[in-house]
């Protein structure tokens, strides 16, 4: 799956792995994620790197039982969307999360391919 | 501005046809549409064609000219790709061309071949409609994405798996007399609730099947219909399109579909109607929860109110406003690129009175089709009215 580099995204994963996660913020306070040149909300191009809040909150989640081949050995697994300040992230989560659970974001890997992915852990 | 008439419509059987090529499926659908229309192949000025995963399923890009050739049409041809809304946007382009006076007769349609990929291959192929970096790499599948929306809906408004099961049961029941449908069998609430989970809270019976099929329609101007004495009683009187952020995580709402709200507002305004004028609708129920989101986006229900519509019997065949009399994507099937035009085909027949379920809505004059792409990052809505 990830057999090519994705400049901007790969560095962002490195930063999260190192405990220095960030999002991009325009002068109007809109948050977005890399790779990004232009604020999707207002078109501003002066995007600043802002530290990602340490705690996020799960807004929705699902336990996936039928996966694509790249996650075949991971099933069942939980995918969640969690809000970290002005941005939301999507990641594989601890199996007992619910809507409202506080989580941190780490870098984990797919059991099937070993590819890096976002992982939400209960705080 | 001239009106846009639906001169003829055609479908293949929707189901498992893994040995048939996309070009053969589209040729059959177009053959039915031409036979139904009374329009000559020579008069067609363009083909607008929807297809989503041709590169993955058939190693075939650039499908526009291929499909024009398959249909026996010598005219410029363009493929439209907007995931599951591919042929919805193709119809919209055709409507604009006729209104602008650019063309008097056009062929629209779509086709998809999926079963030759198998379940795992199809799951992988459908996932490319999501954001690869931010969603697919976190294990999000197409059912998984709708499961995330379903959970968010339940959390915000309430609702249960049993409410969703009523939608599946209804759409299976509607498909019973539809010879084009993939499933012509009844299911029970218990069967739906007991089925294996795909992505919680969605089970196997909350999901549309993997489908091969094609759809086509011949659209003409009012003037062309008159000059050629066509029997074309149904017009497309409104078209709308809306858009949203690609990834769920970038959206303002997880339990609403603003792209479809926008599309509906635009289409209703063009037709000069509001939701209360709509007698019947075909909506994009790729998953049961998607029908709920569609009914709210179309303003048939306020946000949070449509979850119980099937359970209350309001959207069933004998309800006030029957939804998905064809069986919907759930039971009729969802050959992704063919779906938008197939909704137009079914609605045309429902309004003309020659659909097997037309007798459920004998006085229907106004119908709506709602076609959504991905997790409704793309949406089109069309208003169809009986004009003669
Ligand atoms: Zn901004």
XYZ file of C-alpha atoms and ligand atoms in Angstrom:
512
model
C 0.000 0.000 0.000
C 2.578 2.615 1.068
C 5.139 1.787 -1.580
C 5.729 5.446 -2.386
C 6.727 8.413 -0.290
C 4.265 11.135 0.617
C 6.236 14.255 1.503
C 4.466 16.234 4.212
C 2.443 13.262 5.440
C 5.442 11.017 6.210
C 7.141 13.828 8.182
C 3.898 14.395 10.066
C 3.838 10.718 11.115
C 7.515 11.045 12.180
C 6.579 14.043 14.322
C 3.737 12.162 16.034
C 6.048 9.183 16.613
C 8.502 11.566 18.293
C 5.828 13.057 20.532
C 5.786 16.340 18.584
C 2.462 16.035 16.751
C 1.173 19.186 15.096
C -1.548 20.614 12.911
C -1.505 23.580 10.560
C -3.245 26.790 11.533
C -4.103 29.836 9.441
C -4.387 33.434 10.711
C -8.136 32.896 11.166
C -7.636 29.949 13.504
C -8.707 27.236 11.053
C -6.975 23.906 11.603
C -5.920 21.493 8.858
C -3.466 18.635 8.266
C -0.473 18.186 5.955
C 0.316 18.007 3.107
C -1.360 21.410 2.819
C -0.434 24.714 1.147
C -3.762 26.463 1.409
C -6.278 26.688 4.267
C -9.295 24.705 3.024
C -11.674 27.009 4.911
C -10.468 30.469 3.828
C -7.714 30.114 1.231
C -5.016 31.634 3.438
C -1.483 30.527 2.548
C 0.343 31.602 5.738
C -0.064 28.297 7.593
C 1.737 27.956 10.941
C 2.712 24.710 12.651
C 0.823 24.438 15.954
C 1.296 21.656 18.553
C -1.489 19.052 18.511
C -3.364 18.937 21.853
C -2.219 15.934 23.898
C -5.760 14.697 24.543
C -8.456 14.053 21.974
C -12.055 12.878 22.328
C -13.595 10.011 20.359
C -16.564 11.317 18.330
C -17.465 8.063 16.576
C -16.028 4.574 16.100
C -16.718 1.242 14.438
C -15.457 -2.299 14.870
C -14.513 -3.518 11.397
C -15.089 -7.223 10.683
C -14.715 -7.240 6.885
C -11.474 -5.542 5.829
C -9.550 -4.800 2.678
C -6.653 -7.225 2.006
C -4.207 -4.737 3.568
C -5.956 -5.233 6.958
C -6.908 -8.910 6.552
C -4.961 -10.090 9.630
C -6.066 -7.135 11.776
C -9.795 -8.003 11.970
C -11.650 -7.308 14.088
C -10.226 -3.861 14.756
C -11.652 -0.536 15.870
C -11.453 2.556 13.658
C -12.343 5.860 15.332
C -12.566 9.557 14.563
C -11.313 11.734 17.432
C -11.240 15.490 17.871
C -7.967 17.155 18.874
C -8.636 20.887 19.251
C -9.631 22.331 15.876
C -8.820 19.157 13.887
C -10.133 15.608 13.799
C -7.982 12.526 13.200
C -8.939 9.017 12.061
C -7.052 6.088 13.559
C -7.127 2.536 14.811
C -8.227 2.638 18.448
C -8.114 0.494 21.577
C -11.032 -1.928 21.366
C -12.931 -0.604 24.374
C -13.295 3.044 23.302
C -16.716 4.699 23.194
C -18.053 8.051 22.047
C -16.579 10.553 24.515
C -13.504 8.479 25.480
C -10.347 10.590 25.956
C -7.442 9.324 23.868
C -3.845 10.121 22.948
C -2.494 9.635 19.451
C 0.534 7.412 18.822
C 2.008 5.638 15.814
C 1.225 1.948 15.557
C 1.396 -0.482 12.693
C -0.901 -2.720 10.677
C -0.612 -6.357 11.744
C -1.062 -7.360 8.130
C 1.450 -5.177 6.309
C 3.511 -3.580 9.089
C 2.659 -0.167 7.608
C 2.596 2.757 10.012
C -0.795 4.058 11.093
C -2.346 6.416 13.631
C -3.250 4.672 16.865
C -5.575 6.031 19.573
C -4.877 4.892 23.129
C -7.111 5.455 26.133
C -5.704 8.123 28.433
C -34.639 27.678 -22.035
C -35.871 24.406 -23.459
C -37.103 21.552 -21.288
C -35.363 18.176 -21.053
C -37.416 15.065 -21.851
C -36.571 11.493 -20.990
C -37.194 9.787 -24.345
C -36.164 6.267 -23.391
C -34.604 4.255 -20.594
C -32.860 0.891 -20.270
C -31.215 -1.406 -17.727
C -29.433 -4.722 -17.668
C -30.246 -7.201 -14.950
C -28.399 -6.103 -11.807
C -26.530 -8.975 -10.188
C -23.585 -11.288 -10.557
C -22.266 -11.281 -14.102
C -18.526 -11.671 -13.521
C -17.939 -13.077 -16.996
C -19.548 -10.153 -18.854
C -17.457 -7.170 -19.950
C -18.418 -3.604 -19.092
C -18.853 -2.848 -22.779
C -21.315 -5.719 -23.190
C -23.333 -4.591 -20.157
C -23.528 -0.997 -21.428
C -24.407 -2.142 -24.953
C -27.407 -4.044 -23.570
C -28.652 -1.137 -21.429
C -28.302 1.322 -24.323
C -30.082 -1.077 -26.694
C -33.098 -1.090 -24.356
C -32.966 2.712 -23.985
C -32.906 3.304 -27.753
C -35.714 0.798 -28.348
C -37.777 2.547 -25.660
C -37.065 6.024 -27.091
C -37.779 5.983 -30.806
C -34.639 8.126 -31.241
C -32.168 7.276 -34.008
C -28.551 6.471 -33.054
C -27.488 8.989 -35.729
C -29.115 11.864 -33.838
C -27.084 11.420 -30.638
C -24.717 14.372 -30.192
C -22.747 13.178 -27.142
C -22.438 10.383 -24.597
C -21.972 11.212 -20.914
C -21.043 8.032 -19.102
C -20.379 7.188 -15.438
C -17.895 4.603 -14.211
C -15.897 4.388 -10.996
C -13.447 1.504 -10.828
C -12.861 0.479 -14.439
C -9.076 0.681 -14.098
C -9.112 -1.732 -11.152
C -11.864 -4.078 -12.319
C -11.127 -4.290 -16.031
C -7.760 -2.610 -16.511
C -9.704 -0.177 -18.658
C -9.473 3.588 -18.533
C -10.766 6.047 -21.159
C -14.104 4.303 -21.245
C -16.113 7.079 -22.939
C -15.243 6.255 -26.561
C -15.318 2.528 -25.830
C -18.889 2.774 -24.586
C -20.052 5.043 -27.426
C -18.777 2.390 -29.814
C -20.491 -0.365 -27.810
C -23.767 1.577 -27.987
C -23.477 2.163 -31.743
C -23.078 5.898 -31.337
C -20.670 8.048 -33.336
C -20.298 11.115 -31.122
C -17.931 12.669 -28.589
C -17.989 10.652 -25.365
C -16.783 11.532 -21.886
C -16.473 9.428 -18.766
C -17.534 11.013 -15.473
C -16.096 9.783 -12.179
C -17.508 10.919 -8.842
C -17.401 7.578 -7.038
C -20.967 6.269 -6.554
C -22.394 9.518 -7.984
C -20.578 9.087 -11.320
C -23.638 8.780 -13.533
C -25.583 11.331 -11.465
C -23.070 13.967 -12.529
C -23.167 12.597 -16.098
C -26.957 13.191 -16.207
C -26.447 16.711 -14.887
C -24.034 17.527 -17.714
C -26.530 16.237 -20.281
C -29.353 18.302 -18.770
C -27.213 21.442 -18.970
C -26.291 20.745 -22.600
C -29.915 20.421 -23.656
C -30.970 23.522 -21.735
C -28.101 25.556 -23.180
C -29.099 24.586 -26.687
C -25.816 22.709 -27.185
C -27.579 19.456 -28.049
C -31.048 18.111 -28.851
C -30.404 14.423 -28.261
C -27.920 12.785 -25.887
C -27.139 9.377 -24.457
C -26.346 9.135 -20.721
C -25.610 6.105 -18.612
C -23.110 4.140 -16.642
C -21.723 0.688 -16.022
C -19.715 -1.133 -13.410
C -18.142 -4.552 -13.246
C -17.350 -5.639 -9.676
C -17.927 -9.344 -8.973
C -14.827 -10.439 -10.908
C -12.772 -8.760 -8.124
C -14.254 -10.871 -5.301
C -15.289 -9.470 -1.912
C -11.798 -8.531 -0.683
C -10.843 -6.962 -4.015
C -14.099 -5.003 -4.180
C -13.646 -3.809 -0.587
C -10.193 -2.528 -1.525
C -11.403 -0.943 -4.760
C -14.367 0.840 -3.132
C -12.048 2.235 -0.458
C -10.308 4.434 -3.031
C -13.362 6.705 -2.821
C -12.071 7.670 0.660
C -8.973 9.729 1.555
C -6.037 7.351 1.104
C -3.657 9.026 3.563
C -6.079 9.909 6.327
C -8.808 7.260 6.090
C -7.779 4.136 4.173
C -4.462 3.884 6.042
C -6.406 3.855 9.315
C -8.306 0.792 8.104
C -11.417 2.644 6.977
C -13.517 0.643 4.536
C -16.598 1.868 2.708
C -18.955 0.047 5.126
C -16.699 1.237 7.961
C -17.190 4.862 6.931
C -20.991 4.522 6.944
C -20.736 2.686 10.265
C -18.926 5.727 11.676
C -21.783 7.914 10.406
C -24.390 5.522 11.837
C -22.738 5.553 15.273
C -22.542 9.353 15.188
C -26.245 9.486 14.207
C -27.315 7.148 17.020
C -25.216 9.175 19.470
C -26.710 12.504 18.380
C -30.327 11.613 17.642
C -30.969 8.096 18.934
C -32.041 5.117 16.844
C -31.236 1.437 16.780
C -30.130 -1.421 14.583
C -33.777 -2.476 14.516
C -34.777 0.843 12.938
C -32.182 0.185 10.229
C -33.430 -3.392 9.773
C -36.889 -2.032 8.894
C -35.291 -0.143 5.970
C -33.628 -3.321 4.668
C -36.847 -5.323 5.005
C -38.826 -2.612 3.176
C -36.397 -2.361 0.270
C -36.260 -6.140 -0.174
C -40.049 -6.180 -0.258
C -40.112 -3.423 -2.890
C -37.663 -5.371 -5.092
C -39.850 -8.501 -5.191
C -41.583 -7.703 -8.519
C -38.548 -5.918 -10.070
C -37.037 -8.290 -12.629
C -33.869 -6.161 -12.802
C -33.139 -6.544 -9.075
C -30.274 -8.587 -7.665
C -32.390 -9.771 -4.715
C -36.022 -10.722 -5.278
C -36.476 -12.331 -1.890
C -38.120 -11.191 1.325
C -36.089 -10.906 4.503
C -37.230 -10.594 8.127
C -36.206 -8.182 10.874
C -34.708 -11.137 12.779
C -32.643 -12.231 9.779
C -31.292 -8.715 9.368
C -30.439 -8.378 13.064
C -28.830 -11.841 13.246
C -26.669 -11.429 10.126
C -22.868 -11.276 10.542
C -21.452 -7.838 11.353
C -19.464 -6.031 8.660
C -18.593 -2.860 10.548
C -20.500 -2.323 13.792
C -23.299 -1.245 14.034
C -23.816 -2.319 10.399
C -24.388 -5.962 9.531
C -24.499 -7.798 6.240
C -28.176 -6.903 5.659
C -27.482 -3.199 6.182
C -25.237 -3.218 3.109
C -25.920 -3.192 -0.600
C -24.529 -6.201 -2.488
C -21.625 -6.306 -4.943
C -23.266 -5.813 -8.319
C -22.504 -5.871 -12.037
C -24.798 -3.902 -14.293
C -25.438 -0.983 -16.592
C -28.058 1.711 -17.144
C -28.808 4.136 -19.956
C -31.215 6.891 -20.926
C -31.825 8.949 -24.058
C -32.509 12.617 -23.249
C -33.934 15.067 -25.785
C -35.111 18.666 -25.923
C -38.830 19.532 -25.899
C -38.475 20.620 -29.521
C -36.919 17.333 -30.596
C -39.639 15.363 -28.803
C -42.330 17.415 -30.547
C -40.768 17.315 -34.019
C -40.343 13.562 -33.876
C -43.688 12.857 -32.232
C -42.037 11.052 -29.302
C -44.037 9.607 -26.460
C -41.888 11.116 -23.688
C -44.164 12.190 -20.834
C -41.470 12.718 -18.176
C -39.180 15.776 -17.932
C -36.143 16.507 -15.799
C -37.202 19.837 -14.303
C -34.480 20.307 -11.706
C -30.846 19.358 -11.258
C -28.625 20.091 -8.270
C -25.170 19.159 -7.089
C -23.422 19.638 -3.776
C -20.002 18.946 -2.337
C -18.340 18.369 1.016
C -14.895 17.611 2.407
C -13.432 14.359 1.111
C -12.715 12.805 4.518
C -15.296 12.416 7.294
C -12.781 13.958 9.702
C -12.874 17.233 7.764
C -16.675 17.613 7.865
C -18.861 20.002 9.816
C -21.301 17.130 10.457
C -20.788 13.387 10.925
C -24.509 12.577 11.048
C -25.817 14.782 8.228
C -25.056 15.109 4.519
C -24.877 18.821 3.614
C -23.723 18.057 0.049
C -27.073 16.394 -0.618
C -28.919 19.207 1.196
C -27.305 21.692 -1.201
C -28.109 19.519 -4.217
C -31.746 19.190 -3.144
C -32.173 22.930 -2.540
C -30.827 23.714 -5.991
C -32.896 21.060 -7.754
C -36.129 22.030 -5.935
C -35.565 25.726 -6.708
C -35.084 25.018 -10.415
C -38.233 22.899 -10.522
C -40.160 25.427 -8.436
C -41.184 22.827 -5.867
C -40.501 22.028 -2.242
C -40.154 18.728 -0.412
C -43.903 18.613 0.240
C -44.606 18.371 -3.515
C -42.591 15.166 -3.953
C -44.733 12.038 -4.358
C -42.035 9.382 -4.555
C -38.215 9.136 -4.444
C -35.313 6.862 -5.303
C -32.484 7.554 -2.847
C -28.906 6.336 -2.449
C -29.188 3.608 0.214
C -25.774 1.984 -0.214
C -26.223 1.249 3.500
C -29.452 1.440 5.480
C -28.195 4.494 7.402
C -27.597 6.240 4.061
C -31.362 6.150 3.353
C -31.955 7.941 6.664
C -29.395 10.647 5.828
C -30.894 11.000 2.332
C -34.471 11.505 3.562
C -33.283 14.258 5.908
C -31.105 15.903 3.236
C -34.109 15.934 0.865
C -36.044 17.757 3.608
C -38.686 15.019 3.825
C -37.771 14.861 7.525
C -35.957 17.150 9.966
C -32.518 15.967 11.138
C -32.986 13.048 13.542
C -36.557 12.242 12.399
C -36.076 9.869 9.442
C -34.597 6.976 11.423
C -38.079 5.635 12.243
C -39.715 6.345 8.863
C -39.626 2.763 7.555
C -40.609 1.324 10.940
C -43.626 3.656 11.023
C -44.566 2.562 7.495
C -44.290 6.057 6.011
C -41.782 5.060 3.332
C -43.144 1.630 2.443
C -45.107 0.827 -0.704
C -48.427 1.802 0.959
C -46.931 4.709 2.898
C -47.454 8.437 2.315
C -44.262 8.804 0.306
C -42.795 5.480 -0.843
C -38.995 5.446 -0.928
C -37.003 3.157 -3.220
C -39.883 1.362 -4.926
C -37.195 -0.233 -7.126
C -35.717 -1.982 -4.096
C -33.023 0.662 -3.813
C -29.311 -0.028 -3.883
C -29.907 -2.418 -0.991
C -31.991 -4.952 -2.912
C -31.837 -3.879 -6.560
C -28.030 -3.725 -6.340
C -25.342 -1.056 -6.703
C -23.135 -1.276 -9.785
C -21.464 1.936 -8.643
C -21.095 3.888 -11.894
C -24.494 2.736 -13.179
C -26.494 3.669 -10.088
C -27.299 7.351 -10.775
C -28.788 6.652 -14.183
C -30.523 3.503 -12.924
C -32.421 5.676 -10.431
C -33.505 7.879 -13.355
C -34.608 4.762 -15.267
C -36.660 3.396 -12.359
C -38.253 6.769 -11.572
C -39.178 7.375 -15.214
C -41.011 4.051 -15.289
C -42.665 4.657 -11.942
C -44.027 8.012 -13.181
C -44.970 6.690 -16.640
C -46.937 3.882 -15.029
C -45.007 0.979 -16.560
C -42.942 -0.005 -13.502
C -44.006 -3.162 -11.645
C -44.562 -0.956 -8.567
C -46.309 1.927 -10.357
C -49.686 0.840 -9.001
C -48.472 1.822 -5.504
C -48.368 5.473 -6.612
C -51.015 5.763 -9.354
C -51.336 9.549 -9.025
C -47.630 10.358 -8.693
C -46.598 13.360 -10.800
C -43.320 14.394 -9.139
C -40.365 12.163 -8.296
C -36.862 12.795 -7.009
C -33.608 10.865 -7.473
C -30.753 11.266 -4.970
C -27.283 9.939 -5.858
C -24.325 10.178 -3.451
C -20.600 9.676 -3.981
C -18.268 8.257 -1.324
C -19.512 9.281 2.106
C -21.558 12.040 0.387
C -18.576 14.242 -0.490
C -20.413 14.405 -3.840
C -24.169 14.418 -4.373
C -26.657 15.048 -7.146
C -30.426 15.428 -6.936
C -32.790 15.424 -9.914
C -36.487 16.307 -10.035
C -38.616 14.418 -12.555
C -42.140 15.531 -13.424
C -44.899 14.197 -15.649
C -45.448 16.973 -18.192
C -47.802 15.436 -20.733
Zn -8.347 29.587 7.292
